[in-house]
Amino acid sequence: MAKATIAIHGGAGAIARASMNAGDEQRYRQALSLIVADAQSRLAAGQSALDVVTEAVRQLEECPLFNAGRGAVLTHQGQHELDACVMDGSTRAAGAVAGVTRVRNPVLAARAVLENSPHVLLIGEGAESFAEAQGLERVENHFFTTPQRRAQLERAIADNQMRLDHDAGSLSPDRKFG
Amino acid sequence: TVGAVARDSAGGLAAATSTGGITNKQAGRVGDSPLPGAGCYASAGVAVSCTGSGEVFMRLLAAYDVAALMEYGGLSLAQATQKVIMEKIPELGGSGGLIAVDAAGNLALPFNSEGMYRAYGVAGEQPVVAIYRED
């Protein structure tokens, strides 16, 4: 029988070894290591794949290094609009939210759509209302902002460009995305 | 963008993807991440989470394309993910990567950019963390 297996990602892009200092690289590696190790433990304990991917992504959303949840990039207007999706391979059940601005963990809202809604994708205010009715934690939009993301936005506006997250740089230089 | 895919001890597969989108994007722009089949997909055969040029992943239904190449085309996980990320996405001018796991527990983490923050592990074994292409 195949073993339980987990993989996670925190975005792709123009991430060059030469452009990242050792401290930043260590922070990324440590965050990824802790989250994947926790997921491994959950799988070893018999948790379902659906529960494990939901929790892994929730933890990634809580880490300000990555472009999701806290630490997400900013729109031209200086706001955060967050999107998430969860899908269960056994049942093809799926849940997703788009354009949410005050749900602390969009992946939990997506999971709630999967479990407690006849729909697949909710957007904007409808998704916010649904998440609130589900009892999910809500925060002010600026909760997601970090100084690095604010600086990225200012550079992108100055250059009149849109940038994928790792190409725009967080702790590292100006090129990464996801 | 962040994501996770897993195969549990009962053989179940699942995928999740979450994102803040693109810096300096137009308000209301939605990419592939919340769209089942584009940036996130799971079936009984494979689970996929994508990251990259959202509009290109949407136009290709990239995550579902991996599943379709496997189910209808008979490709292995490695072949299907390589074809999507290294051939089809670049053909439309896109870049990025994905993570995927199949029903046998095989993993694929291809990307066509310089790097991808990624990690994987099998229950009970040491996890592997990588960032750069040469990792």
Short mmCIF file of C-alpha atoms in Angstrom, two decimals:
data_model
loop_
_atom_site.label_atom_id
_atom_site.label_comp_id
_atom_site.label_asym_id
_atom_site.label_seq_id
_atom_site.Cartn_x
_atom_site.Cartn_y
_atom_site.Cartn_z
CA MET A 1 0.00 0.00 0.00
CA ALA A 2 1.28 3.47 -0.89
CA LYS A 3 2.24 5.69 1.99
CA ALA A 4 0.47 8.87 2.99
CA THR A 5 2.14 11.77 1.21
CA ILE A 6 2.04 15.57 1.41
CA ALA A 7 3.45 18.35 -0.77
CA ILE A 8 3.16 22.09 -0.26
CA HIS A 9 4.19 25.17 -2.21
CA GLY A 10 4.63 28.82 -1.37
CA GLY A 11 4.69 30.21 -4.89
CA ALA A 12 7.09 30.14 -7.82
CA GLY A 13 9.00 32.77 -9.69
CA ALA A 14 12.33 34.38 -10.35
CA ILE A 15 13.86 33.19 -7.11
CA ALA A 16 17.63 33.18 -7.51
CA ARG A 17 20.05 31.99 -4.86
CA ALA A 18 22.26 35.00 -5.54
CA SER A 19 19.43 37.41 -4.82
CA MET A 20 18.41 36.05 -1.43
CA ASN A 21 20.38 36.56 1.76
CA ALA A 22 21.00 33.67 4.09
CA GLY A 23 18.62 34.91 6.76
CA ASP A 24 15.69 35.23 4.37
CA GLU A 25 16.40 31.84 2.85
CA GLN A 26 16.52 30.27 6.30
CA ARG A 27 13.16 31.81 7.21
CA TYR A 28 11.52 30.37 4.11
CA ARG A 29 13.06 26.95 4.61
CA GLN A 30 12.09 26.85 8.28
CA ALA A 31 8.49 27.86 7.57
CA LEU A 32 8.11 25.23 4.85
CA SER A 33 9.78 22.58 7.01
CA LEU A 34 7.55 23.19 10.02
CA ILE A 35 4.35 23.16 7.98
CA VAL A 36 5.16 20.05 5.99
CA ALA A 37 6.33 18.22 9.13
CA ASP A 38 3.07 19.07 10.86
CA ALA A 39 1.16 17.79 7.84
CA GLN A 40 3.15 14.56 7.91
CA SER A 41 2.25 14.08 11.56
CA ARG A 42 -1.41 14.62 10.80
CA LEU A 43 -1.31 12.07 7.98
CA ALA A 44 0.50 9.59 10.21
CA ALA A 45 -2.24 10.07 12.79
CA GLY A 46 -4.83 9.08 10.22
CA GLN A 47 -6.29 12.44 9.31
CA SER A 48 -7.91 12.72 5.91
CA ALA A 49 -6.15 14.31 2.95
CA LEU A 50 -8.87 16.97 2.89
CA ASP A 51 -8.24 17.93 6.51
CA VAL A 52 -4.48 17.90 6.05
CA VAL A 53 -4.38 20.15 2.97
CA THR A 54 -6.84 22.56 4.57
CA GLU A 55 -4.70 22.88 7.70
CA ALA A 56 -1.45 23.13 5.74
CA VAL A 57 -2.81 25.99 3.65
CA ARG A 58 -4.25 27.68 6.74
CA GLN A 59 -0.76 27.63 8.25
CA LEU A 60 0.72 29.02 5.03
CA GLU A 61 -1.91 31.79 5.12
CA GLU A 62 -0.77 32.66 8.64
CA CYS A 63 2.87 32.97 7.56
CA PRO A 64 3.64 36.52 6.34
CA LEU A 65 6.36 35.29 3.99
CA PHE A 66 3.82 33.97 1.50
CA ASN A 67 1.22 35.61 -0.72
CA ALA A 68 -1.96 34.35 0.95
CA GLY A 69 -3.74 35.50 4.08
CA ARG A 70 -1.42 37.61 6.24
CA GLY A 71 1.35 38.81 3.96
CA ALA A 72 -0.81 38.85 0.83
CA VAL A 73 -0.04 41.34 -1.92
CA LEU A 74 -2.04 44.55 -2.41
CA THR A 75 -4.32 45.72 -5.19
CA HIS A 76 -3.75 49.02 -6.97
CA GLN A 77 -6.11 50.60 -4.44
CA GLY A 78 -4.02 49.32 -1.53
CA GLN A 79 -6.50 46.67 -0.44
CA HIS A 80 -6.25 42.90 -0.11
CA GLU A 81 -8.54 40.62 -2.13
CA LEU A 82 -8.07 36.98 -1.28
CA ASP A 83 -9.07 33.80 -3.12
CA ALA A 84 -8.99 30.13 -2.11
CA CYS A 85 -10.19 26.71 -3.20
CA VAL A 86 -10.39 23.23 -1.67
CA MET A 87 -11.26 20.03 -3.50
CA ASP A 88 -11.80 16.48 -2.30
CA GLY A 89 -10.73 13.87 -4.84
CA SER A 90 -12.89 11.11 -3.39
CA THR A 91 -16.17 12.94 -3.97
CA ARG A 92 -15.18 15.74 -6.38
CA ALA A 93 -16.69 18.07 -3.82
CA ALA A 94 -15.21 21.54 -4.16
CA GLY A 95 -15.53 24.84 -2.36
CA ALA A 96 -14.03 28.20 -3.22
CA VAL A 97 -14.16 31.90 -2.40
CA ALA A 98 -12.89 34.87 -4.37
CA GLY A 99 -12.41 38.53 -3.62
CA VAL A 100 -12.82 38.23 0.13
CA THR A 101 -11.34 41.04 2.17
CA ARG A 102 -12.07 40.35 5.83
CA VAL A 103 -11.99 36.57 6.29
CA ARG A 104 -8.81 35.76 8.22
CA ASN A 105 -8.34 32.37 6.56
CA PRO A 106 -9.88 32.17 3.09
CA VAL A 107 -9.13 28.44 2.88
CA LEU A 108 -11.46 27.85 5.82
CA ALA A 109 -14.16 29.79 4.00
CA ALA A 110 -13.58 27.63 0.93
CA ARG A 111 -13.84 24.53 3.09
CA ALA A 112 -17.09 25.82 4.58
CA VAL A 113 -18.48 26.36 1.08
CA LEU A 114 -17.53 22.77 0.27
CA GLU A 115 -19.21 21.38 3.36
CA ASN A 116 -22.13 23.67 4.06
CA SER A 117 -23.25 25.17 0.78
CA PRO A 118 -24.92 23.79 -2.35
CA HIS A 119 -22.58 26.05 -4.35
CA VAL A 120 -18.96 25.74 -5.44
CA LEU A 121 -17.72 29.35 -5.63
CA LEU A 122 -18.85 32.40 -3.68
CA ILE A 123 -17.43 35.86 -4.30
CA GLY A 124 -17.17 39.24 -2.63
CA GLU A 125 -19.81 40.33 -0.14
CA GLY A 126 -21.75 37.10 -0.55
CA ALA A 127 -18.70 35.11 0.44
CA GLU A 128 -18.08 37.46 3.37
CA SER A 129 -21.64 37.05 4.63
CA PHE A 130 -21.46 33.31 4.25
CA ALA A 131 -18.16 33.14 6.16
CA GLU A 132 -19.58 35.28 8.93
CA ALA A 133 -22.65 33.08 9.18
CA GLN A 134 -20.33 30.08 9.44
CA GLY A 135 -18.65 31.66 12.44
CA LEU A 136 -15.28 32.11 10.76
CA GLU A 137 -12.89 34.67 12.19
CA ARG A 138 -12.95 38.04 10.48
CA VAL A 139 -10.32 40.76 10.61
CA GLU A 140 -9.80 44.28 9.33
CA ASN A 141 -8.33 44.32 5.83
CA HIS A 142 -5.08 45.89 7.04
CA PHE A 143 -4.45 42.78 9.16
CA PHE A 144 -3.06 41.18 5.99
CA THR A 145 -0.63 44.02 5.20
CA THR A 146 3.09 43.79 5.84
CA PRO A 147 5.66 46.55 5.27
CA GLN A 148 7.27 44.45 2.54
CA ARG A 149 4.01 44.16 0.60
CA ARG A 150 3.30 47.89 0.99
CA ALA A 151 6.75 48.65 -0.41
CA GLN A 152 6.16 46.23 -3.29
CA LEU A 153 2.95 48.02 -4.19
CA GLU A 154 4.63 51.40 -4.13
CA ARG A 155 7.37 50.12 -6.46
CA ALA A 156 4.84 48.51 -8.77
CA ILE A 157 2.76 51.69 -8.96
CA ALA A 158 5.89 53.73 -9.63
CA ASP A 159 6.79 51.34 -12.46
CA ASN A 160 3.16 51.13 -13.63
CA GLN A 161 3.32 47.33 -13.58
CA MET A 162 1.43 44.42 -12.08
CA ARG A 163 3.69 41.81 -10.52
CA LEU A 164 3.26 38.23 -9.50
CA ASP A 165 4.13 37.85 -5.84
CA HIS A 166 7.59 36.34 -5.99
CA ASP A 167 8.57 38.52 -8.93
CA ALA A 168 7.57 41.50 -6.82
CA GLY A 169 9.72 40.33 -3.92
CA SER A 170 8.78 40.09 -0.27
CA LEU A 171 11.86 39.75 1.82
CA SER A 172 13.85 39.09 -1.29
CA PRO A 173 14.45 41.18 -4.39
CA ASP A 174 12.02 42.15 -7.00
CA ARG A 175 11.31 38.96 -8.86
CA LYS A 176 9.06 36.15 -7.73
CA PHE A 177 5.40 35.19 -8.20
CA GLY A 178 2.52 32.83 -7.69
CA THR B 1 0.12 31.83 -3.82
CA VAL B 2 0.28 28.81 -1.59
CA GLY B 3 -1.04 25.29 -1.93
CA ALA B 4 -1.07 21.75 -0.67
CA VAL B 5 -1.84 18.31 -2.04
CA ALA B 6 -2.05 15.10 -0.07
CA ARG B 7 -2.71 11.41 -0.26
CA ASP B 8 -3.96 9.97 3.02
CA SER B 9 -3.51 6.47 4.43
CA ALA B 10 -6.89 5.42 3.06
CA GLY B 11 -5.91 6.49 -0.46
CA GLY B 12 -7.94 9.69 -0.47
CA LEU B 13 -6.59 12.67 -2.40
CA ALA B 14 -7.21 16.37 -1.85
CA ALA B 15 -5.88 19.74 -3.00
CA ALA B 16 -6.07 23.30 -1.70
CA THR B 17 -4.82 26.63 -3.06
CA SER B 18 -4.95 30.15 -1.60
CA THR B 19 -3.67 33.48 -2.88
CA GLY B 20 -3.60 37.23 -2.60
CA GLY B 21 -3.32 37.59 -6.37
CA ILE B 22 -0.98 40.02 -8.11
CA THR B 23 0.64 43.16 -6.71
CA ASN B 24 -1.00 46.32 -8.09
CA LYS B 25 -3.80 44.29 -9.69
CA GLN B 26 -7.07 45.82 -10.74
CA ALA B 27 -9.73 45.42 -8.07
CA GLY B 28 -11.96 42.49 -8.89
CA ARG B 29 -9.35 40.55 -10.85
CA VAL B 30 -9.53 36.84 -10.07
CA GLY B 31 -6.86 34.37 -11.14
CA ASP B 32 -6.72 30.60 -11.33
CA SER B 33 -6.32 29.81 -7.64
CA PRO B 34 -10.00 29.70 -6.61
CA LEU B 35 -11.17 28.02 -9.81
CA PRO B 36 -11.56 24.24 -9.61
CA GLY B 37 -9.82 22.78 -12.64
CA ALA B 38 -7.59 25.81 -13.21
CA GLY B 39 -5.48 26.36 -10.10
CA CYS B 40 -6.81 23.56 -7.92
CA TYR B 41 -8.19 20.12 -8.72
CA ALA B 42 -8.60 16.70 -7.19
CA SER B 43 -10.03 13.43 -8.45
CA ALA B 44 -9.62 9.83 -7.40
CA GLY B 45 -6.51 9.75 -9.58
CA VAL B 46 -4.63 12.94 -8.86
CA ALA B 47 -4.60 16.13 -6.76
CA VAL B 48 -3.06 19.33 -8.13
CA SER B 49 -2.33 22.85 -6.84
CA CYS B 50 -0.88 25.47 -9.19
CA THR B 51 1.04 28.74 -8.89
CA GLY B 52 2.00 31.15 -11.61
CA SER B 53 0.54 33.29 -14.39
CA GLY B 54 -3.09 32.99 -13.39
CA GLU B 55 -4.71 33.94 -16.66
CA VAL B 56 -2.68 31.34 -18.58
CA PHE B 57 -3.47 28.61 -16.05
CA MET B 58 -7.15 29.53 -16.43
CA ARG B 59 -7.09 29.40 -20.22
CA LEU B 60 -5.45 25.96 -20.13
CA LEU B 61 -7.46 24.58 -17.21
CA ALA B 62 -4.00 23.55 -16.10
CA ALA B 63 -4.86 21.52 -13.00
CA TYR B 64 -7.59 19.58 -14.76
CA ASP B 65 -5.37 19.16 -17.80
CA VAL B 66 -2.96 17.13 -15.69
CA ALA B 67 -5.80 14.84 -14.64
CA ALA B 68 -7.12 14.56 -18.20
CA LEU B 69 -3.71 13.72 -19.64
CA MET B 70 -3.45 10.93 -17.10
CA GLU B 71 -7.01 9.62 -17.37
CA TYR B 72 -7.58 9.91 -21.11
CA GLY B 73 -4.03 10.03 -22.40
CA GLY B 74 -2.55 7.35 -20.20
CA LEU B 75 0.35 9.56 -19.17
CA SER B 76 2.10 9.07 -15.86
CA LEU B 77 1.99 11.82 -13.25
CA ALA B 78 5.51 12.88 -14.15
CA GLN B 79 4.74 12.95 -17.89
CA ALA B 80 1.48 14.85 -17.48
CA THR B 81 2.87 17.50 -15.14
CA GLN B 82 5.96 17.98 -17.30
CA LYS B 83 3.82 18.46 -20.39
CA VAL B 84 1.59 21.05 -18.76
CA ILE B 85 4.29 23.07 -16.99
CA MET B 86 7.21 22.72 -19.37
CA GLU B 87 5.33 22.76 -22.70
CA LYS B 88 1.74 24.01 -22.59
CA ILE B 89 2.06 26.88 -20.10
CA PRO B 90 5.16 28.38 -21.78
CA GLU B 91 3.52 28.08 -25.22
CA LEU B 92 0.95 30.62 -24.07
CA GLY B 93 3.57 32.82 -22.49
CA GLY B 94 2.94 31.72 -18.94
CA SER B 95 5.25 30.67 -16.18
CA GLY B 96 5.00 29.02 -12.81
CA GLY B 97 4.66 25.55 -11.41
CA LEU B 98 2.47 23.04 -9.64
CA ILE B 99 2.52 20.33 -7.04
CA ALA B 100 0.68 17.06 -7.57
CA VAL B 101 0.22 13.64 -6.02
CA ASP B 102 -1.36 10.60 -7.64
CA ALA B 103 -3.30 7.66 -6.23
CA ALA B 104 -0.11 5.64 -5.79
CA GLY B 105 1.46 8.40 -3.73
CA ASN B 106 3.85 9.56 -6.45
CA LEU B 107 4.73 13.23 -6.26
CA ALA B 108 5.58 15.80 -8.92
CA LEU B 109 6.69 19.38 -8.27
CA PRO B 110 7.65 20.84 -11.67
CA PHE B 111 8.17 24.55 -12.35
CA ASN B 112 9.47 26.50 -15.32
CA SER B 113 10.61 29.55 -13.36
CA GLU B 114 13.90 30.01 -11.54
CA GLY B 115 12.54 28.65 -8.31
CA MET B 116 9.53 27.50 -6.37
CA TYR B 117 9.12 27.41 -2.60
CA ARG B 118 8.22 23.79 -2.01
CA ALA B 119 8.36 20.92 0.44
CA TYR B 120 7.16 17.36 0.54
CA GLY B 121 7.19 14.36 2.77
CA VAL B 122 6.00 10.86 3.35
CA ALA B 123 4.47 10.02 6.72
CA GLY B 124 7.20 8.87 9.07
CA GLU B 125 10.10 10.12 6.95
CA GLN B 126 12.20 13.28 6.97
CA PRO B 127 10.61 16.10 4.96
CA VAL B 128 12.38 17.63 1.99
CA VAL B 129 12.43 21.41 1.53
CA ALA B 130 13.62 23.16 -1.63
CA ILE B 131 13.57 26.59 -3.21
CA TYR B 132 15.90 26.75 -6.19
CA ARG B 133 16.03 24.68 -9.36
CA GLU B 134 19.31 23.12 -8.31
CA ASP B 135 18.02 22.06 -4.88
#
